[in-house]
PDB file of C-alpha atoms in Angstrom:
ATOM      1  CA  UNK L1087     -29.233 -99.186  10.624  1.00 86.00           C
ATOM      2  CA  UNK L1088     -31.420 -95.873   9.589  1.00 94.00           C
ATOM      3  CA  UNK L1089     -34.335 -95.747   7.967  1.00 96.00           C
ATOM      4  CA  UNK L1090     -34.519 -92.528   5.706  1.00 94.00           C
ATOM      5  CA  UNK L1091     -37.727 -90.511   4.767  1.00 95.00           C
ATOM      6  CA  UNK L1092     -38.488 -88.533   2.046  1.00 94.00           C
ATOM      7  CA  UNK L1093     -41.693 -86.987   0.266  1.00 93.00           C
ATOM      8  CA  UNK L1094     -43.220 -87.215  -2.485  1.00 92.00           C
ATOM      9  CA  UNK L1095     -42.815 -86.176  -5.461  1.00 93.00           C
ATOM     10  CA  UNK L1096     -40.272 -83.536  -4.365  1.00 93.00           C
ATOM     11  CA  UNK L1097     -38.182 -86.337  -2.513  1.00 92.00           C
ATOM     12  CA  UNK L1098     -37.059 -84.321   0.044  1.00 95.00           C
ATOM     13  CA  UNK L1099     -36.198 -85.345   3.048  1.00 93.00           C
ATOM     14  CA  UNK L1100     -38.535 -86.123   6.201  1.00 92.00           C
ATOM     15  CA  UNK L1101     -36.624 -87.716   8.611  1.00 93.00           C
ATOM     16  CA  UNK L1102     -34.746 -90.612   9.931  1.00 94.00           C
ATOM     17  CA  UNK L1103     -35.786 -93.480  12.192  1.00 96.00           C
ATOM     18  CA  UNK L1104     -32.437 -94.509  14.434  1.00 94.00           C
ATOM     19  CA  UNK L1105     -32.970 -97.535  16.524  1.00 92.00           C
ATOM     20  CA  UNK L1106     -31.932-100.981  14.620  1.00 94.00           C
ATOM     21  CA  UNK L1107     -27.911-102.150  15.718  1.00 93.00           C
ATOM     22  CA  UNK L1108     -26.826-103.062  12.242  1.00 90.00           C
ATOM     23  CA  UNK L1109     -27.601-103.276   8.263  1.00 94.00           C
ATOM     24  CA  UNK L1110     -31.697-103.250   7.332  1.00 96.00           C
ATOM     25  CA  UNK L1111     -32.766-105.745   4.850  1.00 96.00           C
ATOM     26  CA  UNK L1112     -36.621-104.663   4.865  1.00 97.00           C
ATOM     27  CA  UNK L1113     -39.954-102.084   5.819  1.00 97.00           C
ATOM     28  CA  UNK L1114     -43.148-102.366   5.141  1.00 98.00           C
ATOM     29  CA  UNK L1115     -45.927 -99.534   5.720  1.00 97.00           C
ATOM     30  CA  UNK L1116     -49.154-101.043   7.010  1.00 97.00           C
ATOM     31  CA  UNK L1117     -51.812-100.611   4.395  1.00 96.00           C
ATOM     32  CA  UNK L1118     -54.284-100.183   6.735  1.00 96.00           C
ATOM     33  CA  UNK L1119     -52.782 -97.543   8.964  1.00 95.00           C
ATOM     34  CA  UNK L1120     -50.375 -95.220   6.924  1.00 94.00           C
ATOM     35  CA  UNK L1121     -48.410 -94.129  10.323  1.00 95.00           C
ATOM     36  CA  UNK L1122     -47.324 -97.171  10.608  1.00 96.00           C
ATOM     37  CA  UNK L1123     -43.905 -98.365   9.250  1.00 97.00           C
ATOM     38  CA  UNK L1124     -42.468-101.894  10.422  1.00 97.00           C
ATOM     39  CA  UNK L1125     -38.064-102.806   9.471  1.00 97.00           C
ATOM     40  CA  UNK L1126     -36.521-105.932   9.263  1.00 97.00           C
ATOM     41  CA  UNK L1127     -32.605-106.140  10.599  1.00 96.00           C
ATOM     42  CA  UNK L1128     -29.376-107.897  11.217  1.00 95.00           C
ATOM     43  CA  UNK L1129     -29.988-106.939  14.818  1.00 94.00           C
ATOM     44  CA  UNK L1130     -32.612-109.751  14.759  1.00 94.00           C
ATOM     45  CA  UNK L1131     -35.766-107.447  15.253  1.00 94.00           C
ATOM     46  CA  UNK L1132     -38.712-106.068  13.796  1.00 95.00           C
ATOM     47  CA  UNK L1133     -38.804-102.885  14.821  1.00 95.00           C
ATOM     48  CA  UNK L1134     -42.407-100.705  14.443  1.00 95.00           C
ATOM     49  CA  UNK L1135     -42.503 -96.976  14.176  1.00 96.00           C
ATOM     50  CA  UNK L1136     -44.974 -93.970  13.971  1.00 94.00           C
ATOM     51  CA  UNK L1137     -43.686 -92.257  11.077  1.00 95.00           C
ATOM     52  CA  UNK L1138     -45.999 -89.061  12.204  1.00 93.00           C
ATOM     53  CA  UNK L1139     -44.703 -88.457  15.475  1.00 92.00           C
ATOM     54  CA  UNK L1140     -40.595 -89.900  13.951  1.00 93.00           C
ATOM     55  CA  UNK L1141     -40.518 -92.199  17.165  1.00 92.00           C
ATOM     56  CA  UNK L1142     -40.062 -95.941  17.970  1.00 92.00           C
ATOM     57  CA  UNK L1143     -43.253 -97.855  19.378  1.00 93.00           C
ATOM     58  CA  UNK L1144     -42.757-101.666  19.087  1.00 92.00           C
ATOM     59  CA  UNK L1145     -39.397-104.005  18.998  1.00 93.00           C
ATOM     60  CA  UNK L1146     -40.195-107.126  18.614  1.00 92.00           C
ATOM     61  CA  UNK L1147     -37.194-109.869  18.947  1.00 90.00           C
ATOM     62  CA  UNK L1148     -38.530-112.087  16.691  1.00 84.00           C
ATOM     63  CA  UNK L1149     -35.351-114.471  15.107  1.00 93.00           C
ATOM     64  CA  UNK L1150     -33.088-115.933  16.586  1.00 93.00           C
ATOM     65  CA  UNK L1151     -30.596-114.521  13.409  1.00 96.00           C
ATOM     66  CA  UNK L1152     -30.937-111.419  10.713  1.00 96.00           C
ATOM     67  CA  UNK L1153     -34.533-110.460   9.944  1.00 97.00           C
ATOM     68  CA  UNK L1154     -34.596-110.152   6.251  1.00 97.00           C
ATOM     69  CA  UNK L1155     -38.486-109.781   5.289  1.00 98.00           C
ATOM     70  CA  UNK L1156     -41.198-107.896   7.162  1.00 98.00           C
ATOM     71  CA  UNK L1157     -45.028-107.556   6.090  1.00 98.00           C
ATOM     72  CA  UNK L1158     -48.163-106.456   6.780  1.00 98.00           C
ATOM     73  CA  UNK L1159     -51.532-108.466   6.904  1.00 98.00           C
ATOM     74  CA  UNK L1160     -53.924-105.919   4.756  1.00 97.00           C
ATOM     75  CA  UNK L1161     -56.536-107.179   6.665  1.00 96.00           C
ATOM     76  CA  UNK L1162     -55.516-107.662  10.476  1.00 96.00           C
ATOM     77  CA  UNK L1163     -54.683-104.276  11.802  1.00 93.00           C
ATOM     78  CA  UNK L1164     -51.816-105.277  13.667  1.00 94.00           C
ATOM     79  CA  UNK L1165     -50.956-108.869  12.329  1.00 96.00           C
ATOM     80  CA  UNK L1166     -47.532-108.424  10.324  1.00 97.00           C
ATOM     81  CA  UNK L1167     -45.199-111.703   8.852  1.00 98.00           C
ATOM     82  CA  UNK L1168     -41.440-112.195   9.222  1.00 98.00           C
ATOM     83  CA  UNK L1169     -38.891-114.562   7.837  1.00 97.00           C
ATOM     84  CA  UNK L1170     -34.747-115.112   8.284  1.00 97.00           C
ATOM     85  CA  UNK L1171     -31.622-116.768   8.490  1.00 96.00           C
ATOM     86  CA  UNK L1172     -32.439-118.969  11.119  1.00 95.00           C
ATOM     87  CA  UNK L1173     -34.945-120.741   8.414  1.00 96.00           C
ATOM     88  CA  UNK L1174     -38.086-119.645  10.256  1.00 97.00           C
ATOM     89  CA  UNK L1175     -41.000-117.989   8.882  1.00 98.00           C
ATOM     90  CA  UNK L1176     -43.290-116.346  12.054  1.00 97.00           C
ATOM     91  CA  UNK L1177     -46.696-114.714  12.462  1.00 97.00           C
ATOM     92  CA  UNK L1178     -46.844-111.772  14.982  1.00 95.00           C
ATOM     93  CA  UNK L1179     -49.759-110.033  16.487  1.00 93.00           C
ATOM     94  CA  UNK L1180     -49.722-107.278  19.051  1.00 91.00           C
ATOM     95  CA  UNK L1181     -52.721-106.917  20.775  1.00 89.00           C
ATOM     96  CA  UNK L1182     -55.460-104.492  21.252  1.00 88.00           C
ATOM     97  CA  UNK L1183     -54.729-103.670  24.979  1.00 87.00           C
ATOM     98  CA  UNK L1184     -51.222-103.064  24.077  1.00 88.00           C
ATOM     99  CA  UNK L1185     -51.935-100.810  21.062  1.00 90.00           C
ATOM    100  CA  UNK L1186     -54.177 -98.612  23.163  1.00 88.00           C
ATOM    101  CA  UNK L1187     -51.166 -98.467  26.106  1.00 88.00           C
ATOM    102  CA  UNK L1188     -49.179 -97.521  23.874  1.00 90.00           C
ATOM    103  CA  UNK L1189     -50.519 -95.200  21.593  1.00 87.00           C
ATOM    104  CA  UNK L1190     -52.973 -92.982  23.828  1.00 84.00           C
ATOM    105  CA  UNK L1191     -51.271 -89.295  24.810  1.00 83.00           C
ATOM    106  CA  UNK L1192     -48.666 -90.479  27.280  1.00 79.00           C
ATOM    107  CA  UNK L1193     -48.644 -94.074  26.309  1.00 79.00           C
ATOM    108  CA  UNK L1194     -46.137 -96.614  28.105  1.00 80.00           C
ATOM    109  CA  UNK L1195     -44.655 -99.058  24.520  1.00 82.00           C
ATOM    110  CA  UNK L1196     -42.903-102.089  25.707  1.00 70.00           C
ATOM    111  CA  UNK L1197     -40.898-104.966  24.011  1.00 72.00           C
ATOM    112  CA  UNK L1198     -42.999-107.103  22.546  1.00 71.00           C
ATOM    113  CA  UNK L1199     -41.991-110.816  24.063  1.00 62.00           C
ATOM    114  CA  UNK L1200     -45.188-112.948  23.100  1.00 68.00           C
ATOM    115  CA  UNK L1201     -44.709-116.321  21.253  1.00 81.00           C
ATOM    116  CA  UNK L1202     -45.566-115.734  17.822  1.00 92.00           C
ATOM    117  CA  UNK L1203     -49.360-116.562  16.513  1.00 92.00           C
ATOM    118  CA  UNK L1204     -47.569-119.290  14.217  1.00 96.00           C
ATOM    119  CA  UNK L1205     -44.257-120.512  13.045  1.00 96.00           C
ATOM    120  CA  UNK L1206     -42.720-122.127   9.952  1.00 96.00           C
ATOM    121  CA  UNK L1207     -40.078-124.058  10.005  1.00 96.00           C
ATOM    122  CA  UNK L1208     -38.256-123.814   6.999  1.00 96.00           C
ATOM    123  CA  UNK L1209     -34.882-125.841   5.286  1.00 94.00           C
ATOM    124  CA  UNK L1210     -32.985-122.991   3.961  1.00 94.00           C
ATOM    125  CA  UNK L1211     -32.975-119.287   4.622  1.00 96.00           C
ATOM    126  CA  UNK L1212     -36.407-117.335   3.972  1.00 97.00           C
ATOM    127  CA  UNK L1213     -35.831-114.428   2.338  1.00 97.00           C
ATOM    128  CA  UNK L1214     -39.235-112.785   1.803  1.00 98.00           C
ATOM    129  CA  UNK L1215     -42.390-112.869   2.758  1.00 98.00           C
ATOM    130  CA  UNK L1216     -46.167-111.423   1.188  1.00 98.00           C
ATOM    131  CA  UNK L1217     -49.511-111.319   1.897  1.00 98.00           C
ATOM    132  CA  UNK L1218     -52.109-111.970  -0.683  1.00 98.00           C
ATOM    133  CA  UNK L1219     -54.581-109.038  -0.792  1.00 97.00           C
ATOM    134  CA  UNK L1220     -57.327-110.595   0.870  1.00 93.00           C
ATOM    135  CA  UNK L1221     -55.601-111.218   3.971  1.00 97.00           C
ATOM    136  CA  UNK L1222     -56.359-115.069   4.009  1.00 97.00           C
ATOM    137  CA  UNK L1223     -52.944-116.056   2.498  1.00 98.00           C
ATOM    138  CA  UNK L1224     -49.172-115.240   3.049  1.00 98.00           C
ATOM    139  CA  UNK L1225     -46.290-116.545   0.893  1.00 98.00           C
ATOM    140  CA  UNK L1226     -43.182-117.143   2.085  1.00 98.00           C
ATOM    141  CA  UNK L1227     -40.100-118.005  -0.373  1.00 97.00           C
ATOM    142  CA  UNK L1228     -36.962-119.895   0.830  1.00 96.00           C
ATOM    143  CA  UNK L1229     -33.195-121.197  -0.693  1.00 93.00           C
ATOM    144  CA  UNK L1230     -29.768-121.298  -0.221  1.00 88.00           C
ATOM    145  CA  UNK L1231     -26.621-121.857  -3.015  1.00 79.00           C
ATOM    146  CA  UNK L1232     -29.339-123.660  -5.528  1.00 76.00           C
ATOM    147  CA  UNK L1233     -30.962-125.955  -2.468  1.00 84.00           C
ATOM    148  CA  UNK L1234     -34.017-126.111  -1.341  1.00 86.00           C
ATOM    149  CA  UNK L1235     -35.133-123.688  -3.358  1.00 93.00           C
ATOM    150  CA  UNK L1236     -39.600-123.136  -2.753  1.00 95.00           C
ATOM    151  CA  UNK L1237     -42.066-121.080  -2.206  1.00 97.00           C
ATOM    152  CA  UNK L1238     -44.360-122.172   0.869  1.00 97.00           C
ATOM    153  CA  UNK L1239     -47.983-120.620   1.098  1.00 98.00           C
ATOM    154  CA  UNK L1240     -49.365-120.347   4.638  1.00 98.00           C
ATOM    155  CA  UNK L1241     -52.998-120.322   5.515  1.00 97.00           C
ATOM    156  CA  UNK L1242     -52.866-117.541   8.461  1.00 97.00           C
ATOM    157  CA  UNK L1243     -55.867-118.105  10.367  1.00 96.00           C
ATOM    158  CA  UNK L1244     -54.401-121.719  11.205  1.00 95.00           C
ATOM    159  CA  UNK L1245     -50.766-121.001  10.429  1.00 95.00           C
ATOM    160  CA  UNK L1246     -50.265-124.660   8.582  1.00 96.00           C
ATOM    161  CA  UNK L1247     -48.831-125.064   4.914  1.00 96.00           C
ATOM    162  CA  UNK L1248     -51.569-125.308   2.698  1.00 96.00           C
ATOM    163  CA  UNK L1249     -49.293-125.097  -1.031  1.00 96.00           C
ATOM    164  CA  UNK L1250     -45.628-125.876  -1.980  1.00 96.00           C
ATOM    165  CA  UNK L1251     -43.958-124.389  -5.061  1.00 95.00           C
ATOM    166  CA  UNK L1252     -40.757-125.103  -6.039  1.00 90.00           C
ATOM    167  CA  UNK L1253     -39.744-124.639  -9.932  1.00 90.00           C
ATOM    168  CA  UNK L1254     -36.962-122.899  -9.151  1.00 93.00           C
ATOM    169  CA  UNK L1255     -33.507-123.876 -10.253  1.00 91.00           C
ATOM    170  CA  UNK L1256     -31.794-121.648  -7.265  1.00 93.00           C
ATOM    171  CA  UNK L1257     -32.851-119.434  -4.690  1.00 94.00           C
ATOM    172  CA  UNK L1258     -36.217-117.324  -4.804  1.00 95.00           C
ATOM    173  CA  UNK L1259     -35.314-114.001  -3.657  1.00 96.00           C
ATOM    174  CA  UNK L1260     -38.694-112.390  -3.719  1.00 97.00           C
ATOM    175  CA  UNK L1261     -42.350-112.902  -4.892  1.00 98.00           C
ATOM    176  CA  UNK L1262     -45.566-110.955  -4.833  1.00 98.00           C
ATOM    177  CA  UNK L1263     -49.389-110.953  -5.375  1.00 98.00           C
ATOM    178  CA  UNK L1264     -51.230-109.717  -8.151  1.00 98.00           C
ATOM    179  CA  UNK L1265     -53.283-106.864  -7.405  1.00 96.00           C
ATOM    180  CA  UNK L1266     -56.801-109.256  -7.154  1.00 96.00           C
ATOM    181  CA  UNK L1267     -54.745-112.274  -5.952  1.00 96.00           C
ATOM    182  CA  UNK L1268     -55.206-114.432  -9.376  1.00 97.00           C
ATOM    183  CA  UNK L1269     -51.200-114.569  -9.669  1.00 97.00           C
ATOM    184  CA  UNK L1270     -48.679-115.419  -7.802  1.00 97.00           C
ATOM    185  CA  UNK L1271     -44.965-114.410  -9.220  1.00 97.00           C
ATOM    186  CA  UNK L1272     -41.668-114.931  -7.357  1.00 97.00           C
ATOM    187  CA  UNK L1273     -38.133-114.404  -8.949  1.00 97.00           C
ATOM    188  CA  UNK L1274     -34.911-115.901  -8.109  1.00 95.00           C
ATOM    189  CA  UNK L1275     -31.061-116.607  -8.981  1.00 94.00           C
ATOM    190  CA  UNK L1276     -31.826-118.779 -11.607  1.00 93.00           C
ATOM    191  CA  UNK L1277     -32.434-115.498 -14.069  1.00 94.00           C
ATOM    192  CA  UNK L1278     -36.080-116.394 -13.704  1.00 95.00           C
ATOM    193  CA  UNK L1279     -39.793-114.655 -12.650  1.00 97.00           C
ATOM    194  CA  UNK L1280     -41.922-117.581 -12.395  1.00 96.00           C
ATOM    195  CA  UNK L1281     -46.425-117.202 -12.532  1.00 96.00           C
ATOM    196  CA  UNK L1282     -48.261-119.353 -10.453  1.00 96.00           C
ATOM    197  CA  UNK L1283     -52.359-119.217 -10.301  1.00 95.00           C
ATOM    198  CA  UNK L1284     -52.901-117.706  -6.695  1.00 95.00           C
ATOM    199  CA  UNK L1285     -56.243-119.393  -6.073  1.00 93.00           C
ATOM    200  CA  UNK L1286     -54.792-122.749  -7.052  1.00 92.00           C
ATOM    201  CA  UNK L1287     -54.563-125.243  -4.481  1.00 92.00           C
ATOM    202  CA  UNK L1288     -51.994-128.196  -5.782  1.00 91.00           C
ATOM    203  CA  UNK L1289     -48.733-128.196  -4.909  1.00 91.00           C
ATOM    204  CA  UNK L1290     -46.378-127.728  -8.078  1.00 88.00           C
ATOM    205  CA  UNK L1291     -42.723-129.561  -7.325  1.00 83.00           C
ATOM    206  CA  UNK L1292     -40.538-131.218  -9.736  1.00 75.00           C
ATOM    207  CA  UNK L1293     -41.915-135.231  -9.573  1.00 63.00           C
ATOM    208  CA  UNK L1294     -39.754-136.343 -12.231  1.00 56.00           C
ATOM    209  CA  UNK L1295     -40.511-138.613 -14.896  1.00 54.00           C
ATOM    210  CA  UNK L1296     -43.637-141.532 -14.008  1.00 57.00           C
ATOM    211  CA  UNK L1297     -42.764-144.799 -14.363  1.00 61.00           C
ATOM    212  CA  UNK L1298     -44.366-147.185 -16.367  1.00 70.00           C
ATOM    213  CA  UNK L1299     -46.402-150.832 -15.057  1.00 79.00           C
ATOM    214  CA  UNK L1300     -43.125-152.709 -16.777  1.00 81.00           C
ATOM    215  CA  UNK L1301     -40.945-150.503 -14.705  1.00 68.00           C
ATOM    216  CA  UNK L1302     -43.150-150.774 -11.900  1.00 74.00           C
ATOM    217  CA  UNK L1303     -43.187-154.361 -12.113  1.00 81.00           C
ATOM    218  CA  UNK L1304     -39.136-153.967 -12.538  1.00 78.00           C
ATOM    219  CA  UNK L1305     -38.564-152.237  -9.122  1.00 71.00           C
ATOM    220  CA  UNK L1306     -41.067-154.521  -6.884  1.00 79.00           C
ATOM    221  CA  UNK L1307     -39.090-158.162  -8.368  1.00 81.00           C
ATOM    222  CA  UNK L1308     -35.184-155.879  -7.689  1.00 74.00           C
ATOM    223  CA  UNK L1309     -37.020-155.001  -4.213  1.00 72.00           C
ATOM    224  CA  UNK L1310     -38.202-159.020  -3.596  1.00 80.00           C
ATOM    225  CA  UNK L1311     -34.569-160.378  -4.538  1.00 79.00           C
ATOM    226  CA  UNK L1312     -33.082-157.878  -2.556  1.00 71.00           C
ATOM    227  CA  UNK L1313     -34.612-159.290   0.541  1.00 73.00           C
ATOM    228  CA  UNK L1314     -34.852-162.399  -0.112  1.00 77.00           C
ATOM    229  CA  UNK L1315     -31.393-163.238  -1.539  1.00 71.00           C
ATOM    230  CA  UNK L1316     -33.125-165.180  -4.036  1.00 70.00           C
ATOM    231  CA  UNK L1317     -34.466-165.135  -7.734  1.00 66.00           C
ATOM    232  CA  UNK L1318     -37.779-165.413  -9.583  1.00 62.00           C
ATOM    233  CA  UNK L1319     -37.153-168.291 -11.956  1.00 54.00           C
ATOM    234  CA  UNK L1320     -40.154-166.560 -14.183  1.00 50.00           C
ATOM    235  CA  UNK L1321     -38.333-163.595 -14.398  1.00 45.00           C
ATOM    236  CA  UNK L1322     -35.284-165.148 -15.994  1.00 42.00           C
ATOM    237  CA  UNK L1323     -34.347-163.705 -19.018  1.00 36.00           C
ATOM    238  CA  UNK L1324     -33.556-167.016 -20.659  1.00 37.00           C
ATOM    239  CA  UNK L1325     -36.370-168.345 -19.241  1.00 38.00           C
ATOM    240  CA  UNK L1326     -34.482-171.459 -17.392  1.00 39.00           C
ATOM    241  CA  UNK L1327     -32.119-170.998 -14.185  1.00 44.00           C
ATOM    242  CA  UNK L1328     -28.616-171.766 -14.677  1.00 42.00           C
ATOM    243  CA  UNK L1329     -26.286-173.673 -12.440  1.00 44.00           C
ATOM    244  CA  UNK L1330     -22.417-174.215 -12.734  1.00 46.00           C
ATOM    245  CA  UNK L1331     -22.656-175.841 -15.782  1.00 50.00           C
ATOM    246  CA  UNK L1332     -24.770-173.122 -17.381  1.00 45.00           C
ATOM    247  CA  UNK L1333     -28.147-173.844 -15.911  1.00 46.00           C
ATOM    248  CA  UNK L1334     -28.802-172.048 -12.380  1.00 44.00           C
ATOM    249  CA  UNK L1335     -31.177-174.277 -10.197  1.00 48.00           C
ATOM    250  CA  UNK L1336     -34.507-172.859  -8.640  1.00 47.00           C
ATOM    251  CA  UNK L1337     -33.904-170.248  -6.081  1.00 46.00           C
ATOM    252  CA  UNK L1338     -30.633-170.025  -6.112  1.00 48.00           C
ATOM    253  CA  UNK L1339     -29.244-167.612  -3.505  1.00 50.00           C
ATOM    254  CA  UNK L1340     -28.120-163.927  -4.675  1.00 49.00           C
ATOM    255  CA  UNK L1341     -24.760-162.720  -3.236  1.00 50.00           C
ATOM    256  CA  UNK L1342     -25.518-159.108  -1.348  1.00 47.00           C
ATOM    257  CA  UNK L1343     -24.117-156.191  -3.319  1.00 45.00           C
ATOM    258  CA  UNK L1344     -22.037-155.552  -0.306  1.00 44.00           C
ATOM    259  CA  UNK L1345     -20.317-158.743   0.269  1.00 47.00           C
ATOM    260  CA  UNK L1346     -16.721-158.930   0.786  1.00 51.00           C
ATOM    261  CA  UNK L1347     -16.642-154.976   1.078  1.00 45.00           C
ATOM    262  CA  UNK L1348     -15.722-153.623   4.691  1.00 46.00           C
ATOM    263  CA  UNK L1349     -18.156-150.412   5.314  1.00 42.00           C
ATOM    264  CA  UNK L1350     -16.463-147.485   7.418  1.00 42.00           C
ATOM    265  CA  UNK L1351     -18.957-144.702   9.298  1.00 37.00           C
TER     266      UNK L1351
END
């Protein structure tokens, strides 16, 4: 895995950055530090790199399979968010003592190793993550073959869920803030870019249609009878309870759906 450099607006090249074991599926340069340039790989790291000086500083073993979406907080200086295939969604921050060890003249960088700041644990596959502009937020989307398929929105001082979103029909391959945050917009397998208000706080998954009292009423009597083994004589359609010879006596017993049936696990 390389990652290739090139200026603008000539788009000549500036260099390579060797290190990653393996196919990239992500970088991300830190919008608060330009020199900074994090990848995402197979390998299972993040890697971080100085693009200025074309060397290596951080790797951070952060999945426990590929790495497919890296990204920076645009407030924290050295907060950045990672998702993969082992369903996970993790936020990473290297400290201020090791930024200074490592980037003084004659710095010692090391592996980073430290338990994340917060995980996500996720159903399907994450496949990108995004930081709202103000820093406060960070979205991460998630599917696999049609299932599952949501966009979760962390809080990251906490690192809990604070919003589901999941109108998708398949997987959500990517997503991304409007420029003031207002809009939230993620795009998927379905053919389909999907808005959501950014400041919003409901959640916004399918619920399916809302039953009505009658059908409310409906399910609580099926629910009664099916524990009970018995009928509500006032819920007869006929309005009397038939026996054998066409009249059914009060609470007569209700044969279980399963009866007779042999059930194999």
């Amino acid at each position: 895995g390389v990652v290739r450099l090139f200026g603008l607006p000539s788009f000549e090249p500036q260099g390579e950055l060797r290190g990653h074991v393996g196919g990239l599926y992500s970088i991300a340069f830190s919008p608060l530090d330009g020199s900074l340039l994090a990848s995402a790989g197979a390998d299972r790291s993040v890697r971080i790199w100085d693009v200025a000086k074309m060397e290596m500083l951080w790797t951070i073993r952060a999945h426990g399979d590929h790495v497919t979406t890296v990204d920076w907080s645009p407030l924290e200086p050295m907060t950045i968010a990672s998702g993969g295939w082992d369903r996970k969604f993790r936020l990473w921050e290297i400290s201020s003592a090791e930024v200074v060890a490592c980037r003084q003249p004659g710095g010692n960088c090391s592996q980073i190793t430290e338990v994340p700041r917060a995980t996500g644990r996720h159903p399907q596959l994450v496949w990108k993550v995004a930081f709202a502009p103000g820093g406060r937020l960070v979205a991460a989307c998630h599917g696999a073959v049609g299932q599952s398929p949501t966009v979760v929105i962390y809080e990251v001082a906490s690192g809990r869920v604070v919003r589901r979103l999941g109108r998708h029909k398949d997987t959500p391959l990517t997503i991304a803030w409007a420029a003031d945050g207002a809009i939230l917009a993620s795009a998927g397998m379905d053919n389909k870019v999907l808005l959501y208000e950014g400041h919003g706080t409901a959640d916004d998954l399918p619920q399916g249609d809302v039953d009505t009292d009658e059908e409310r009423a409906k399910w609580l009597q099926d629910l009664i009878e099916f524990r009970t083994g018995k009928t509500n004589q006032s819920n007869n359609v006929s309005g009397t309870n038939r026996s054998g010879n066409g009249s059914e006596a009060p609470g007569a017993q209700l044969p279980h759906p399963l009866v007779g049936r042999v059930a194999l696990w």
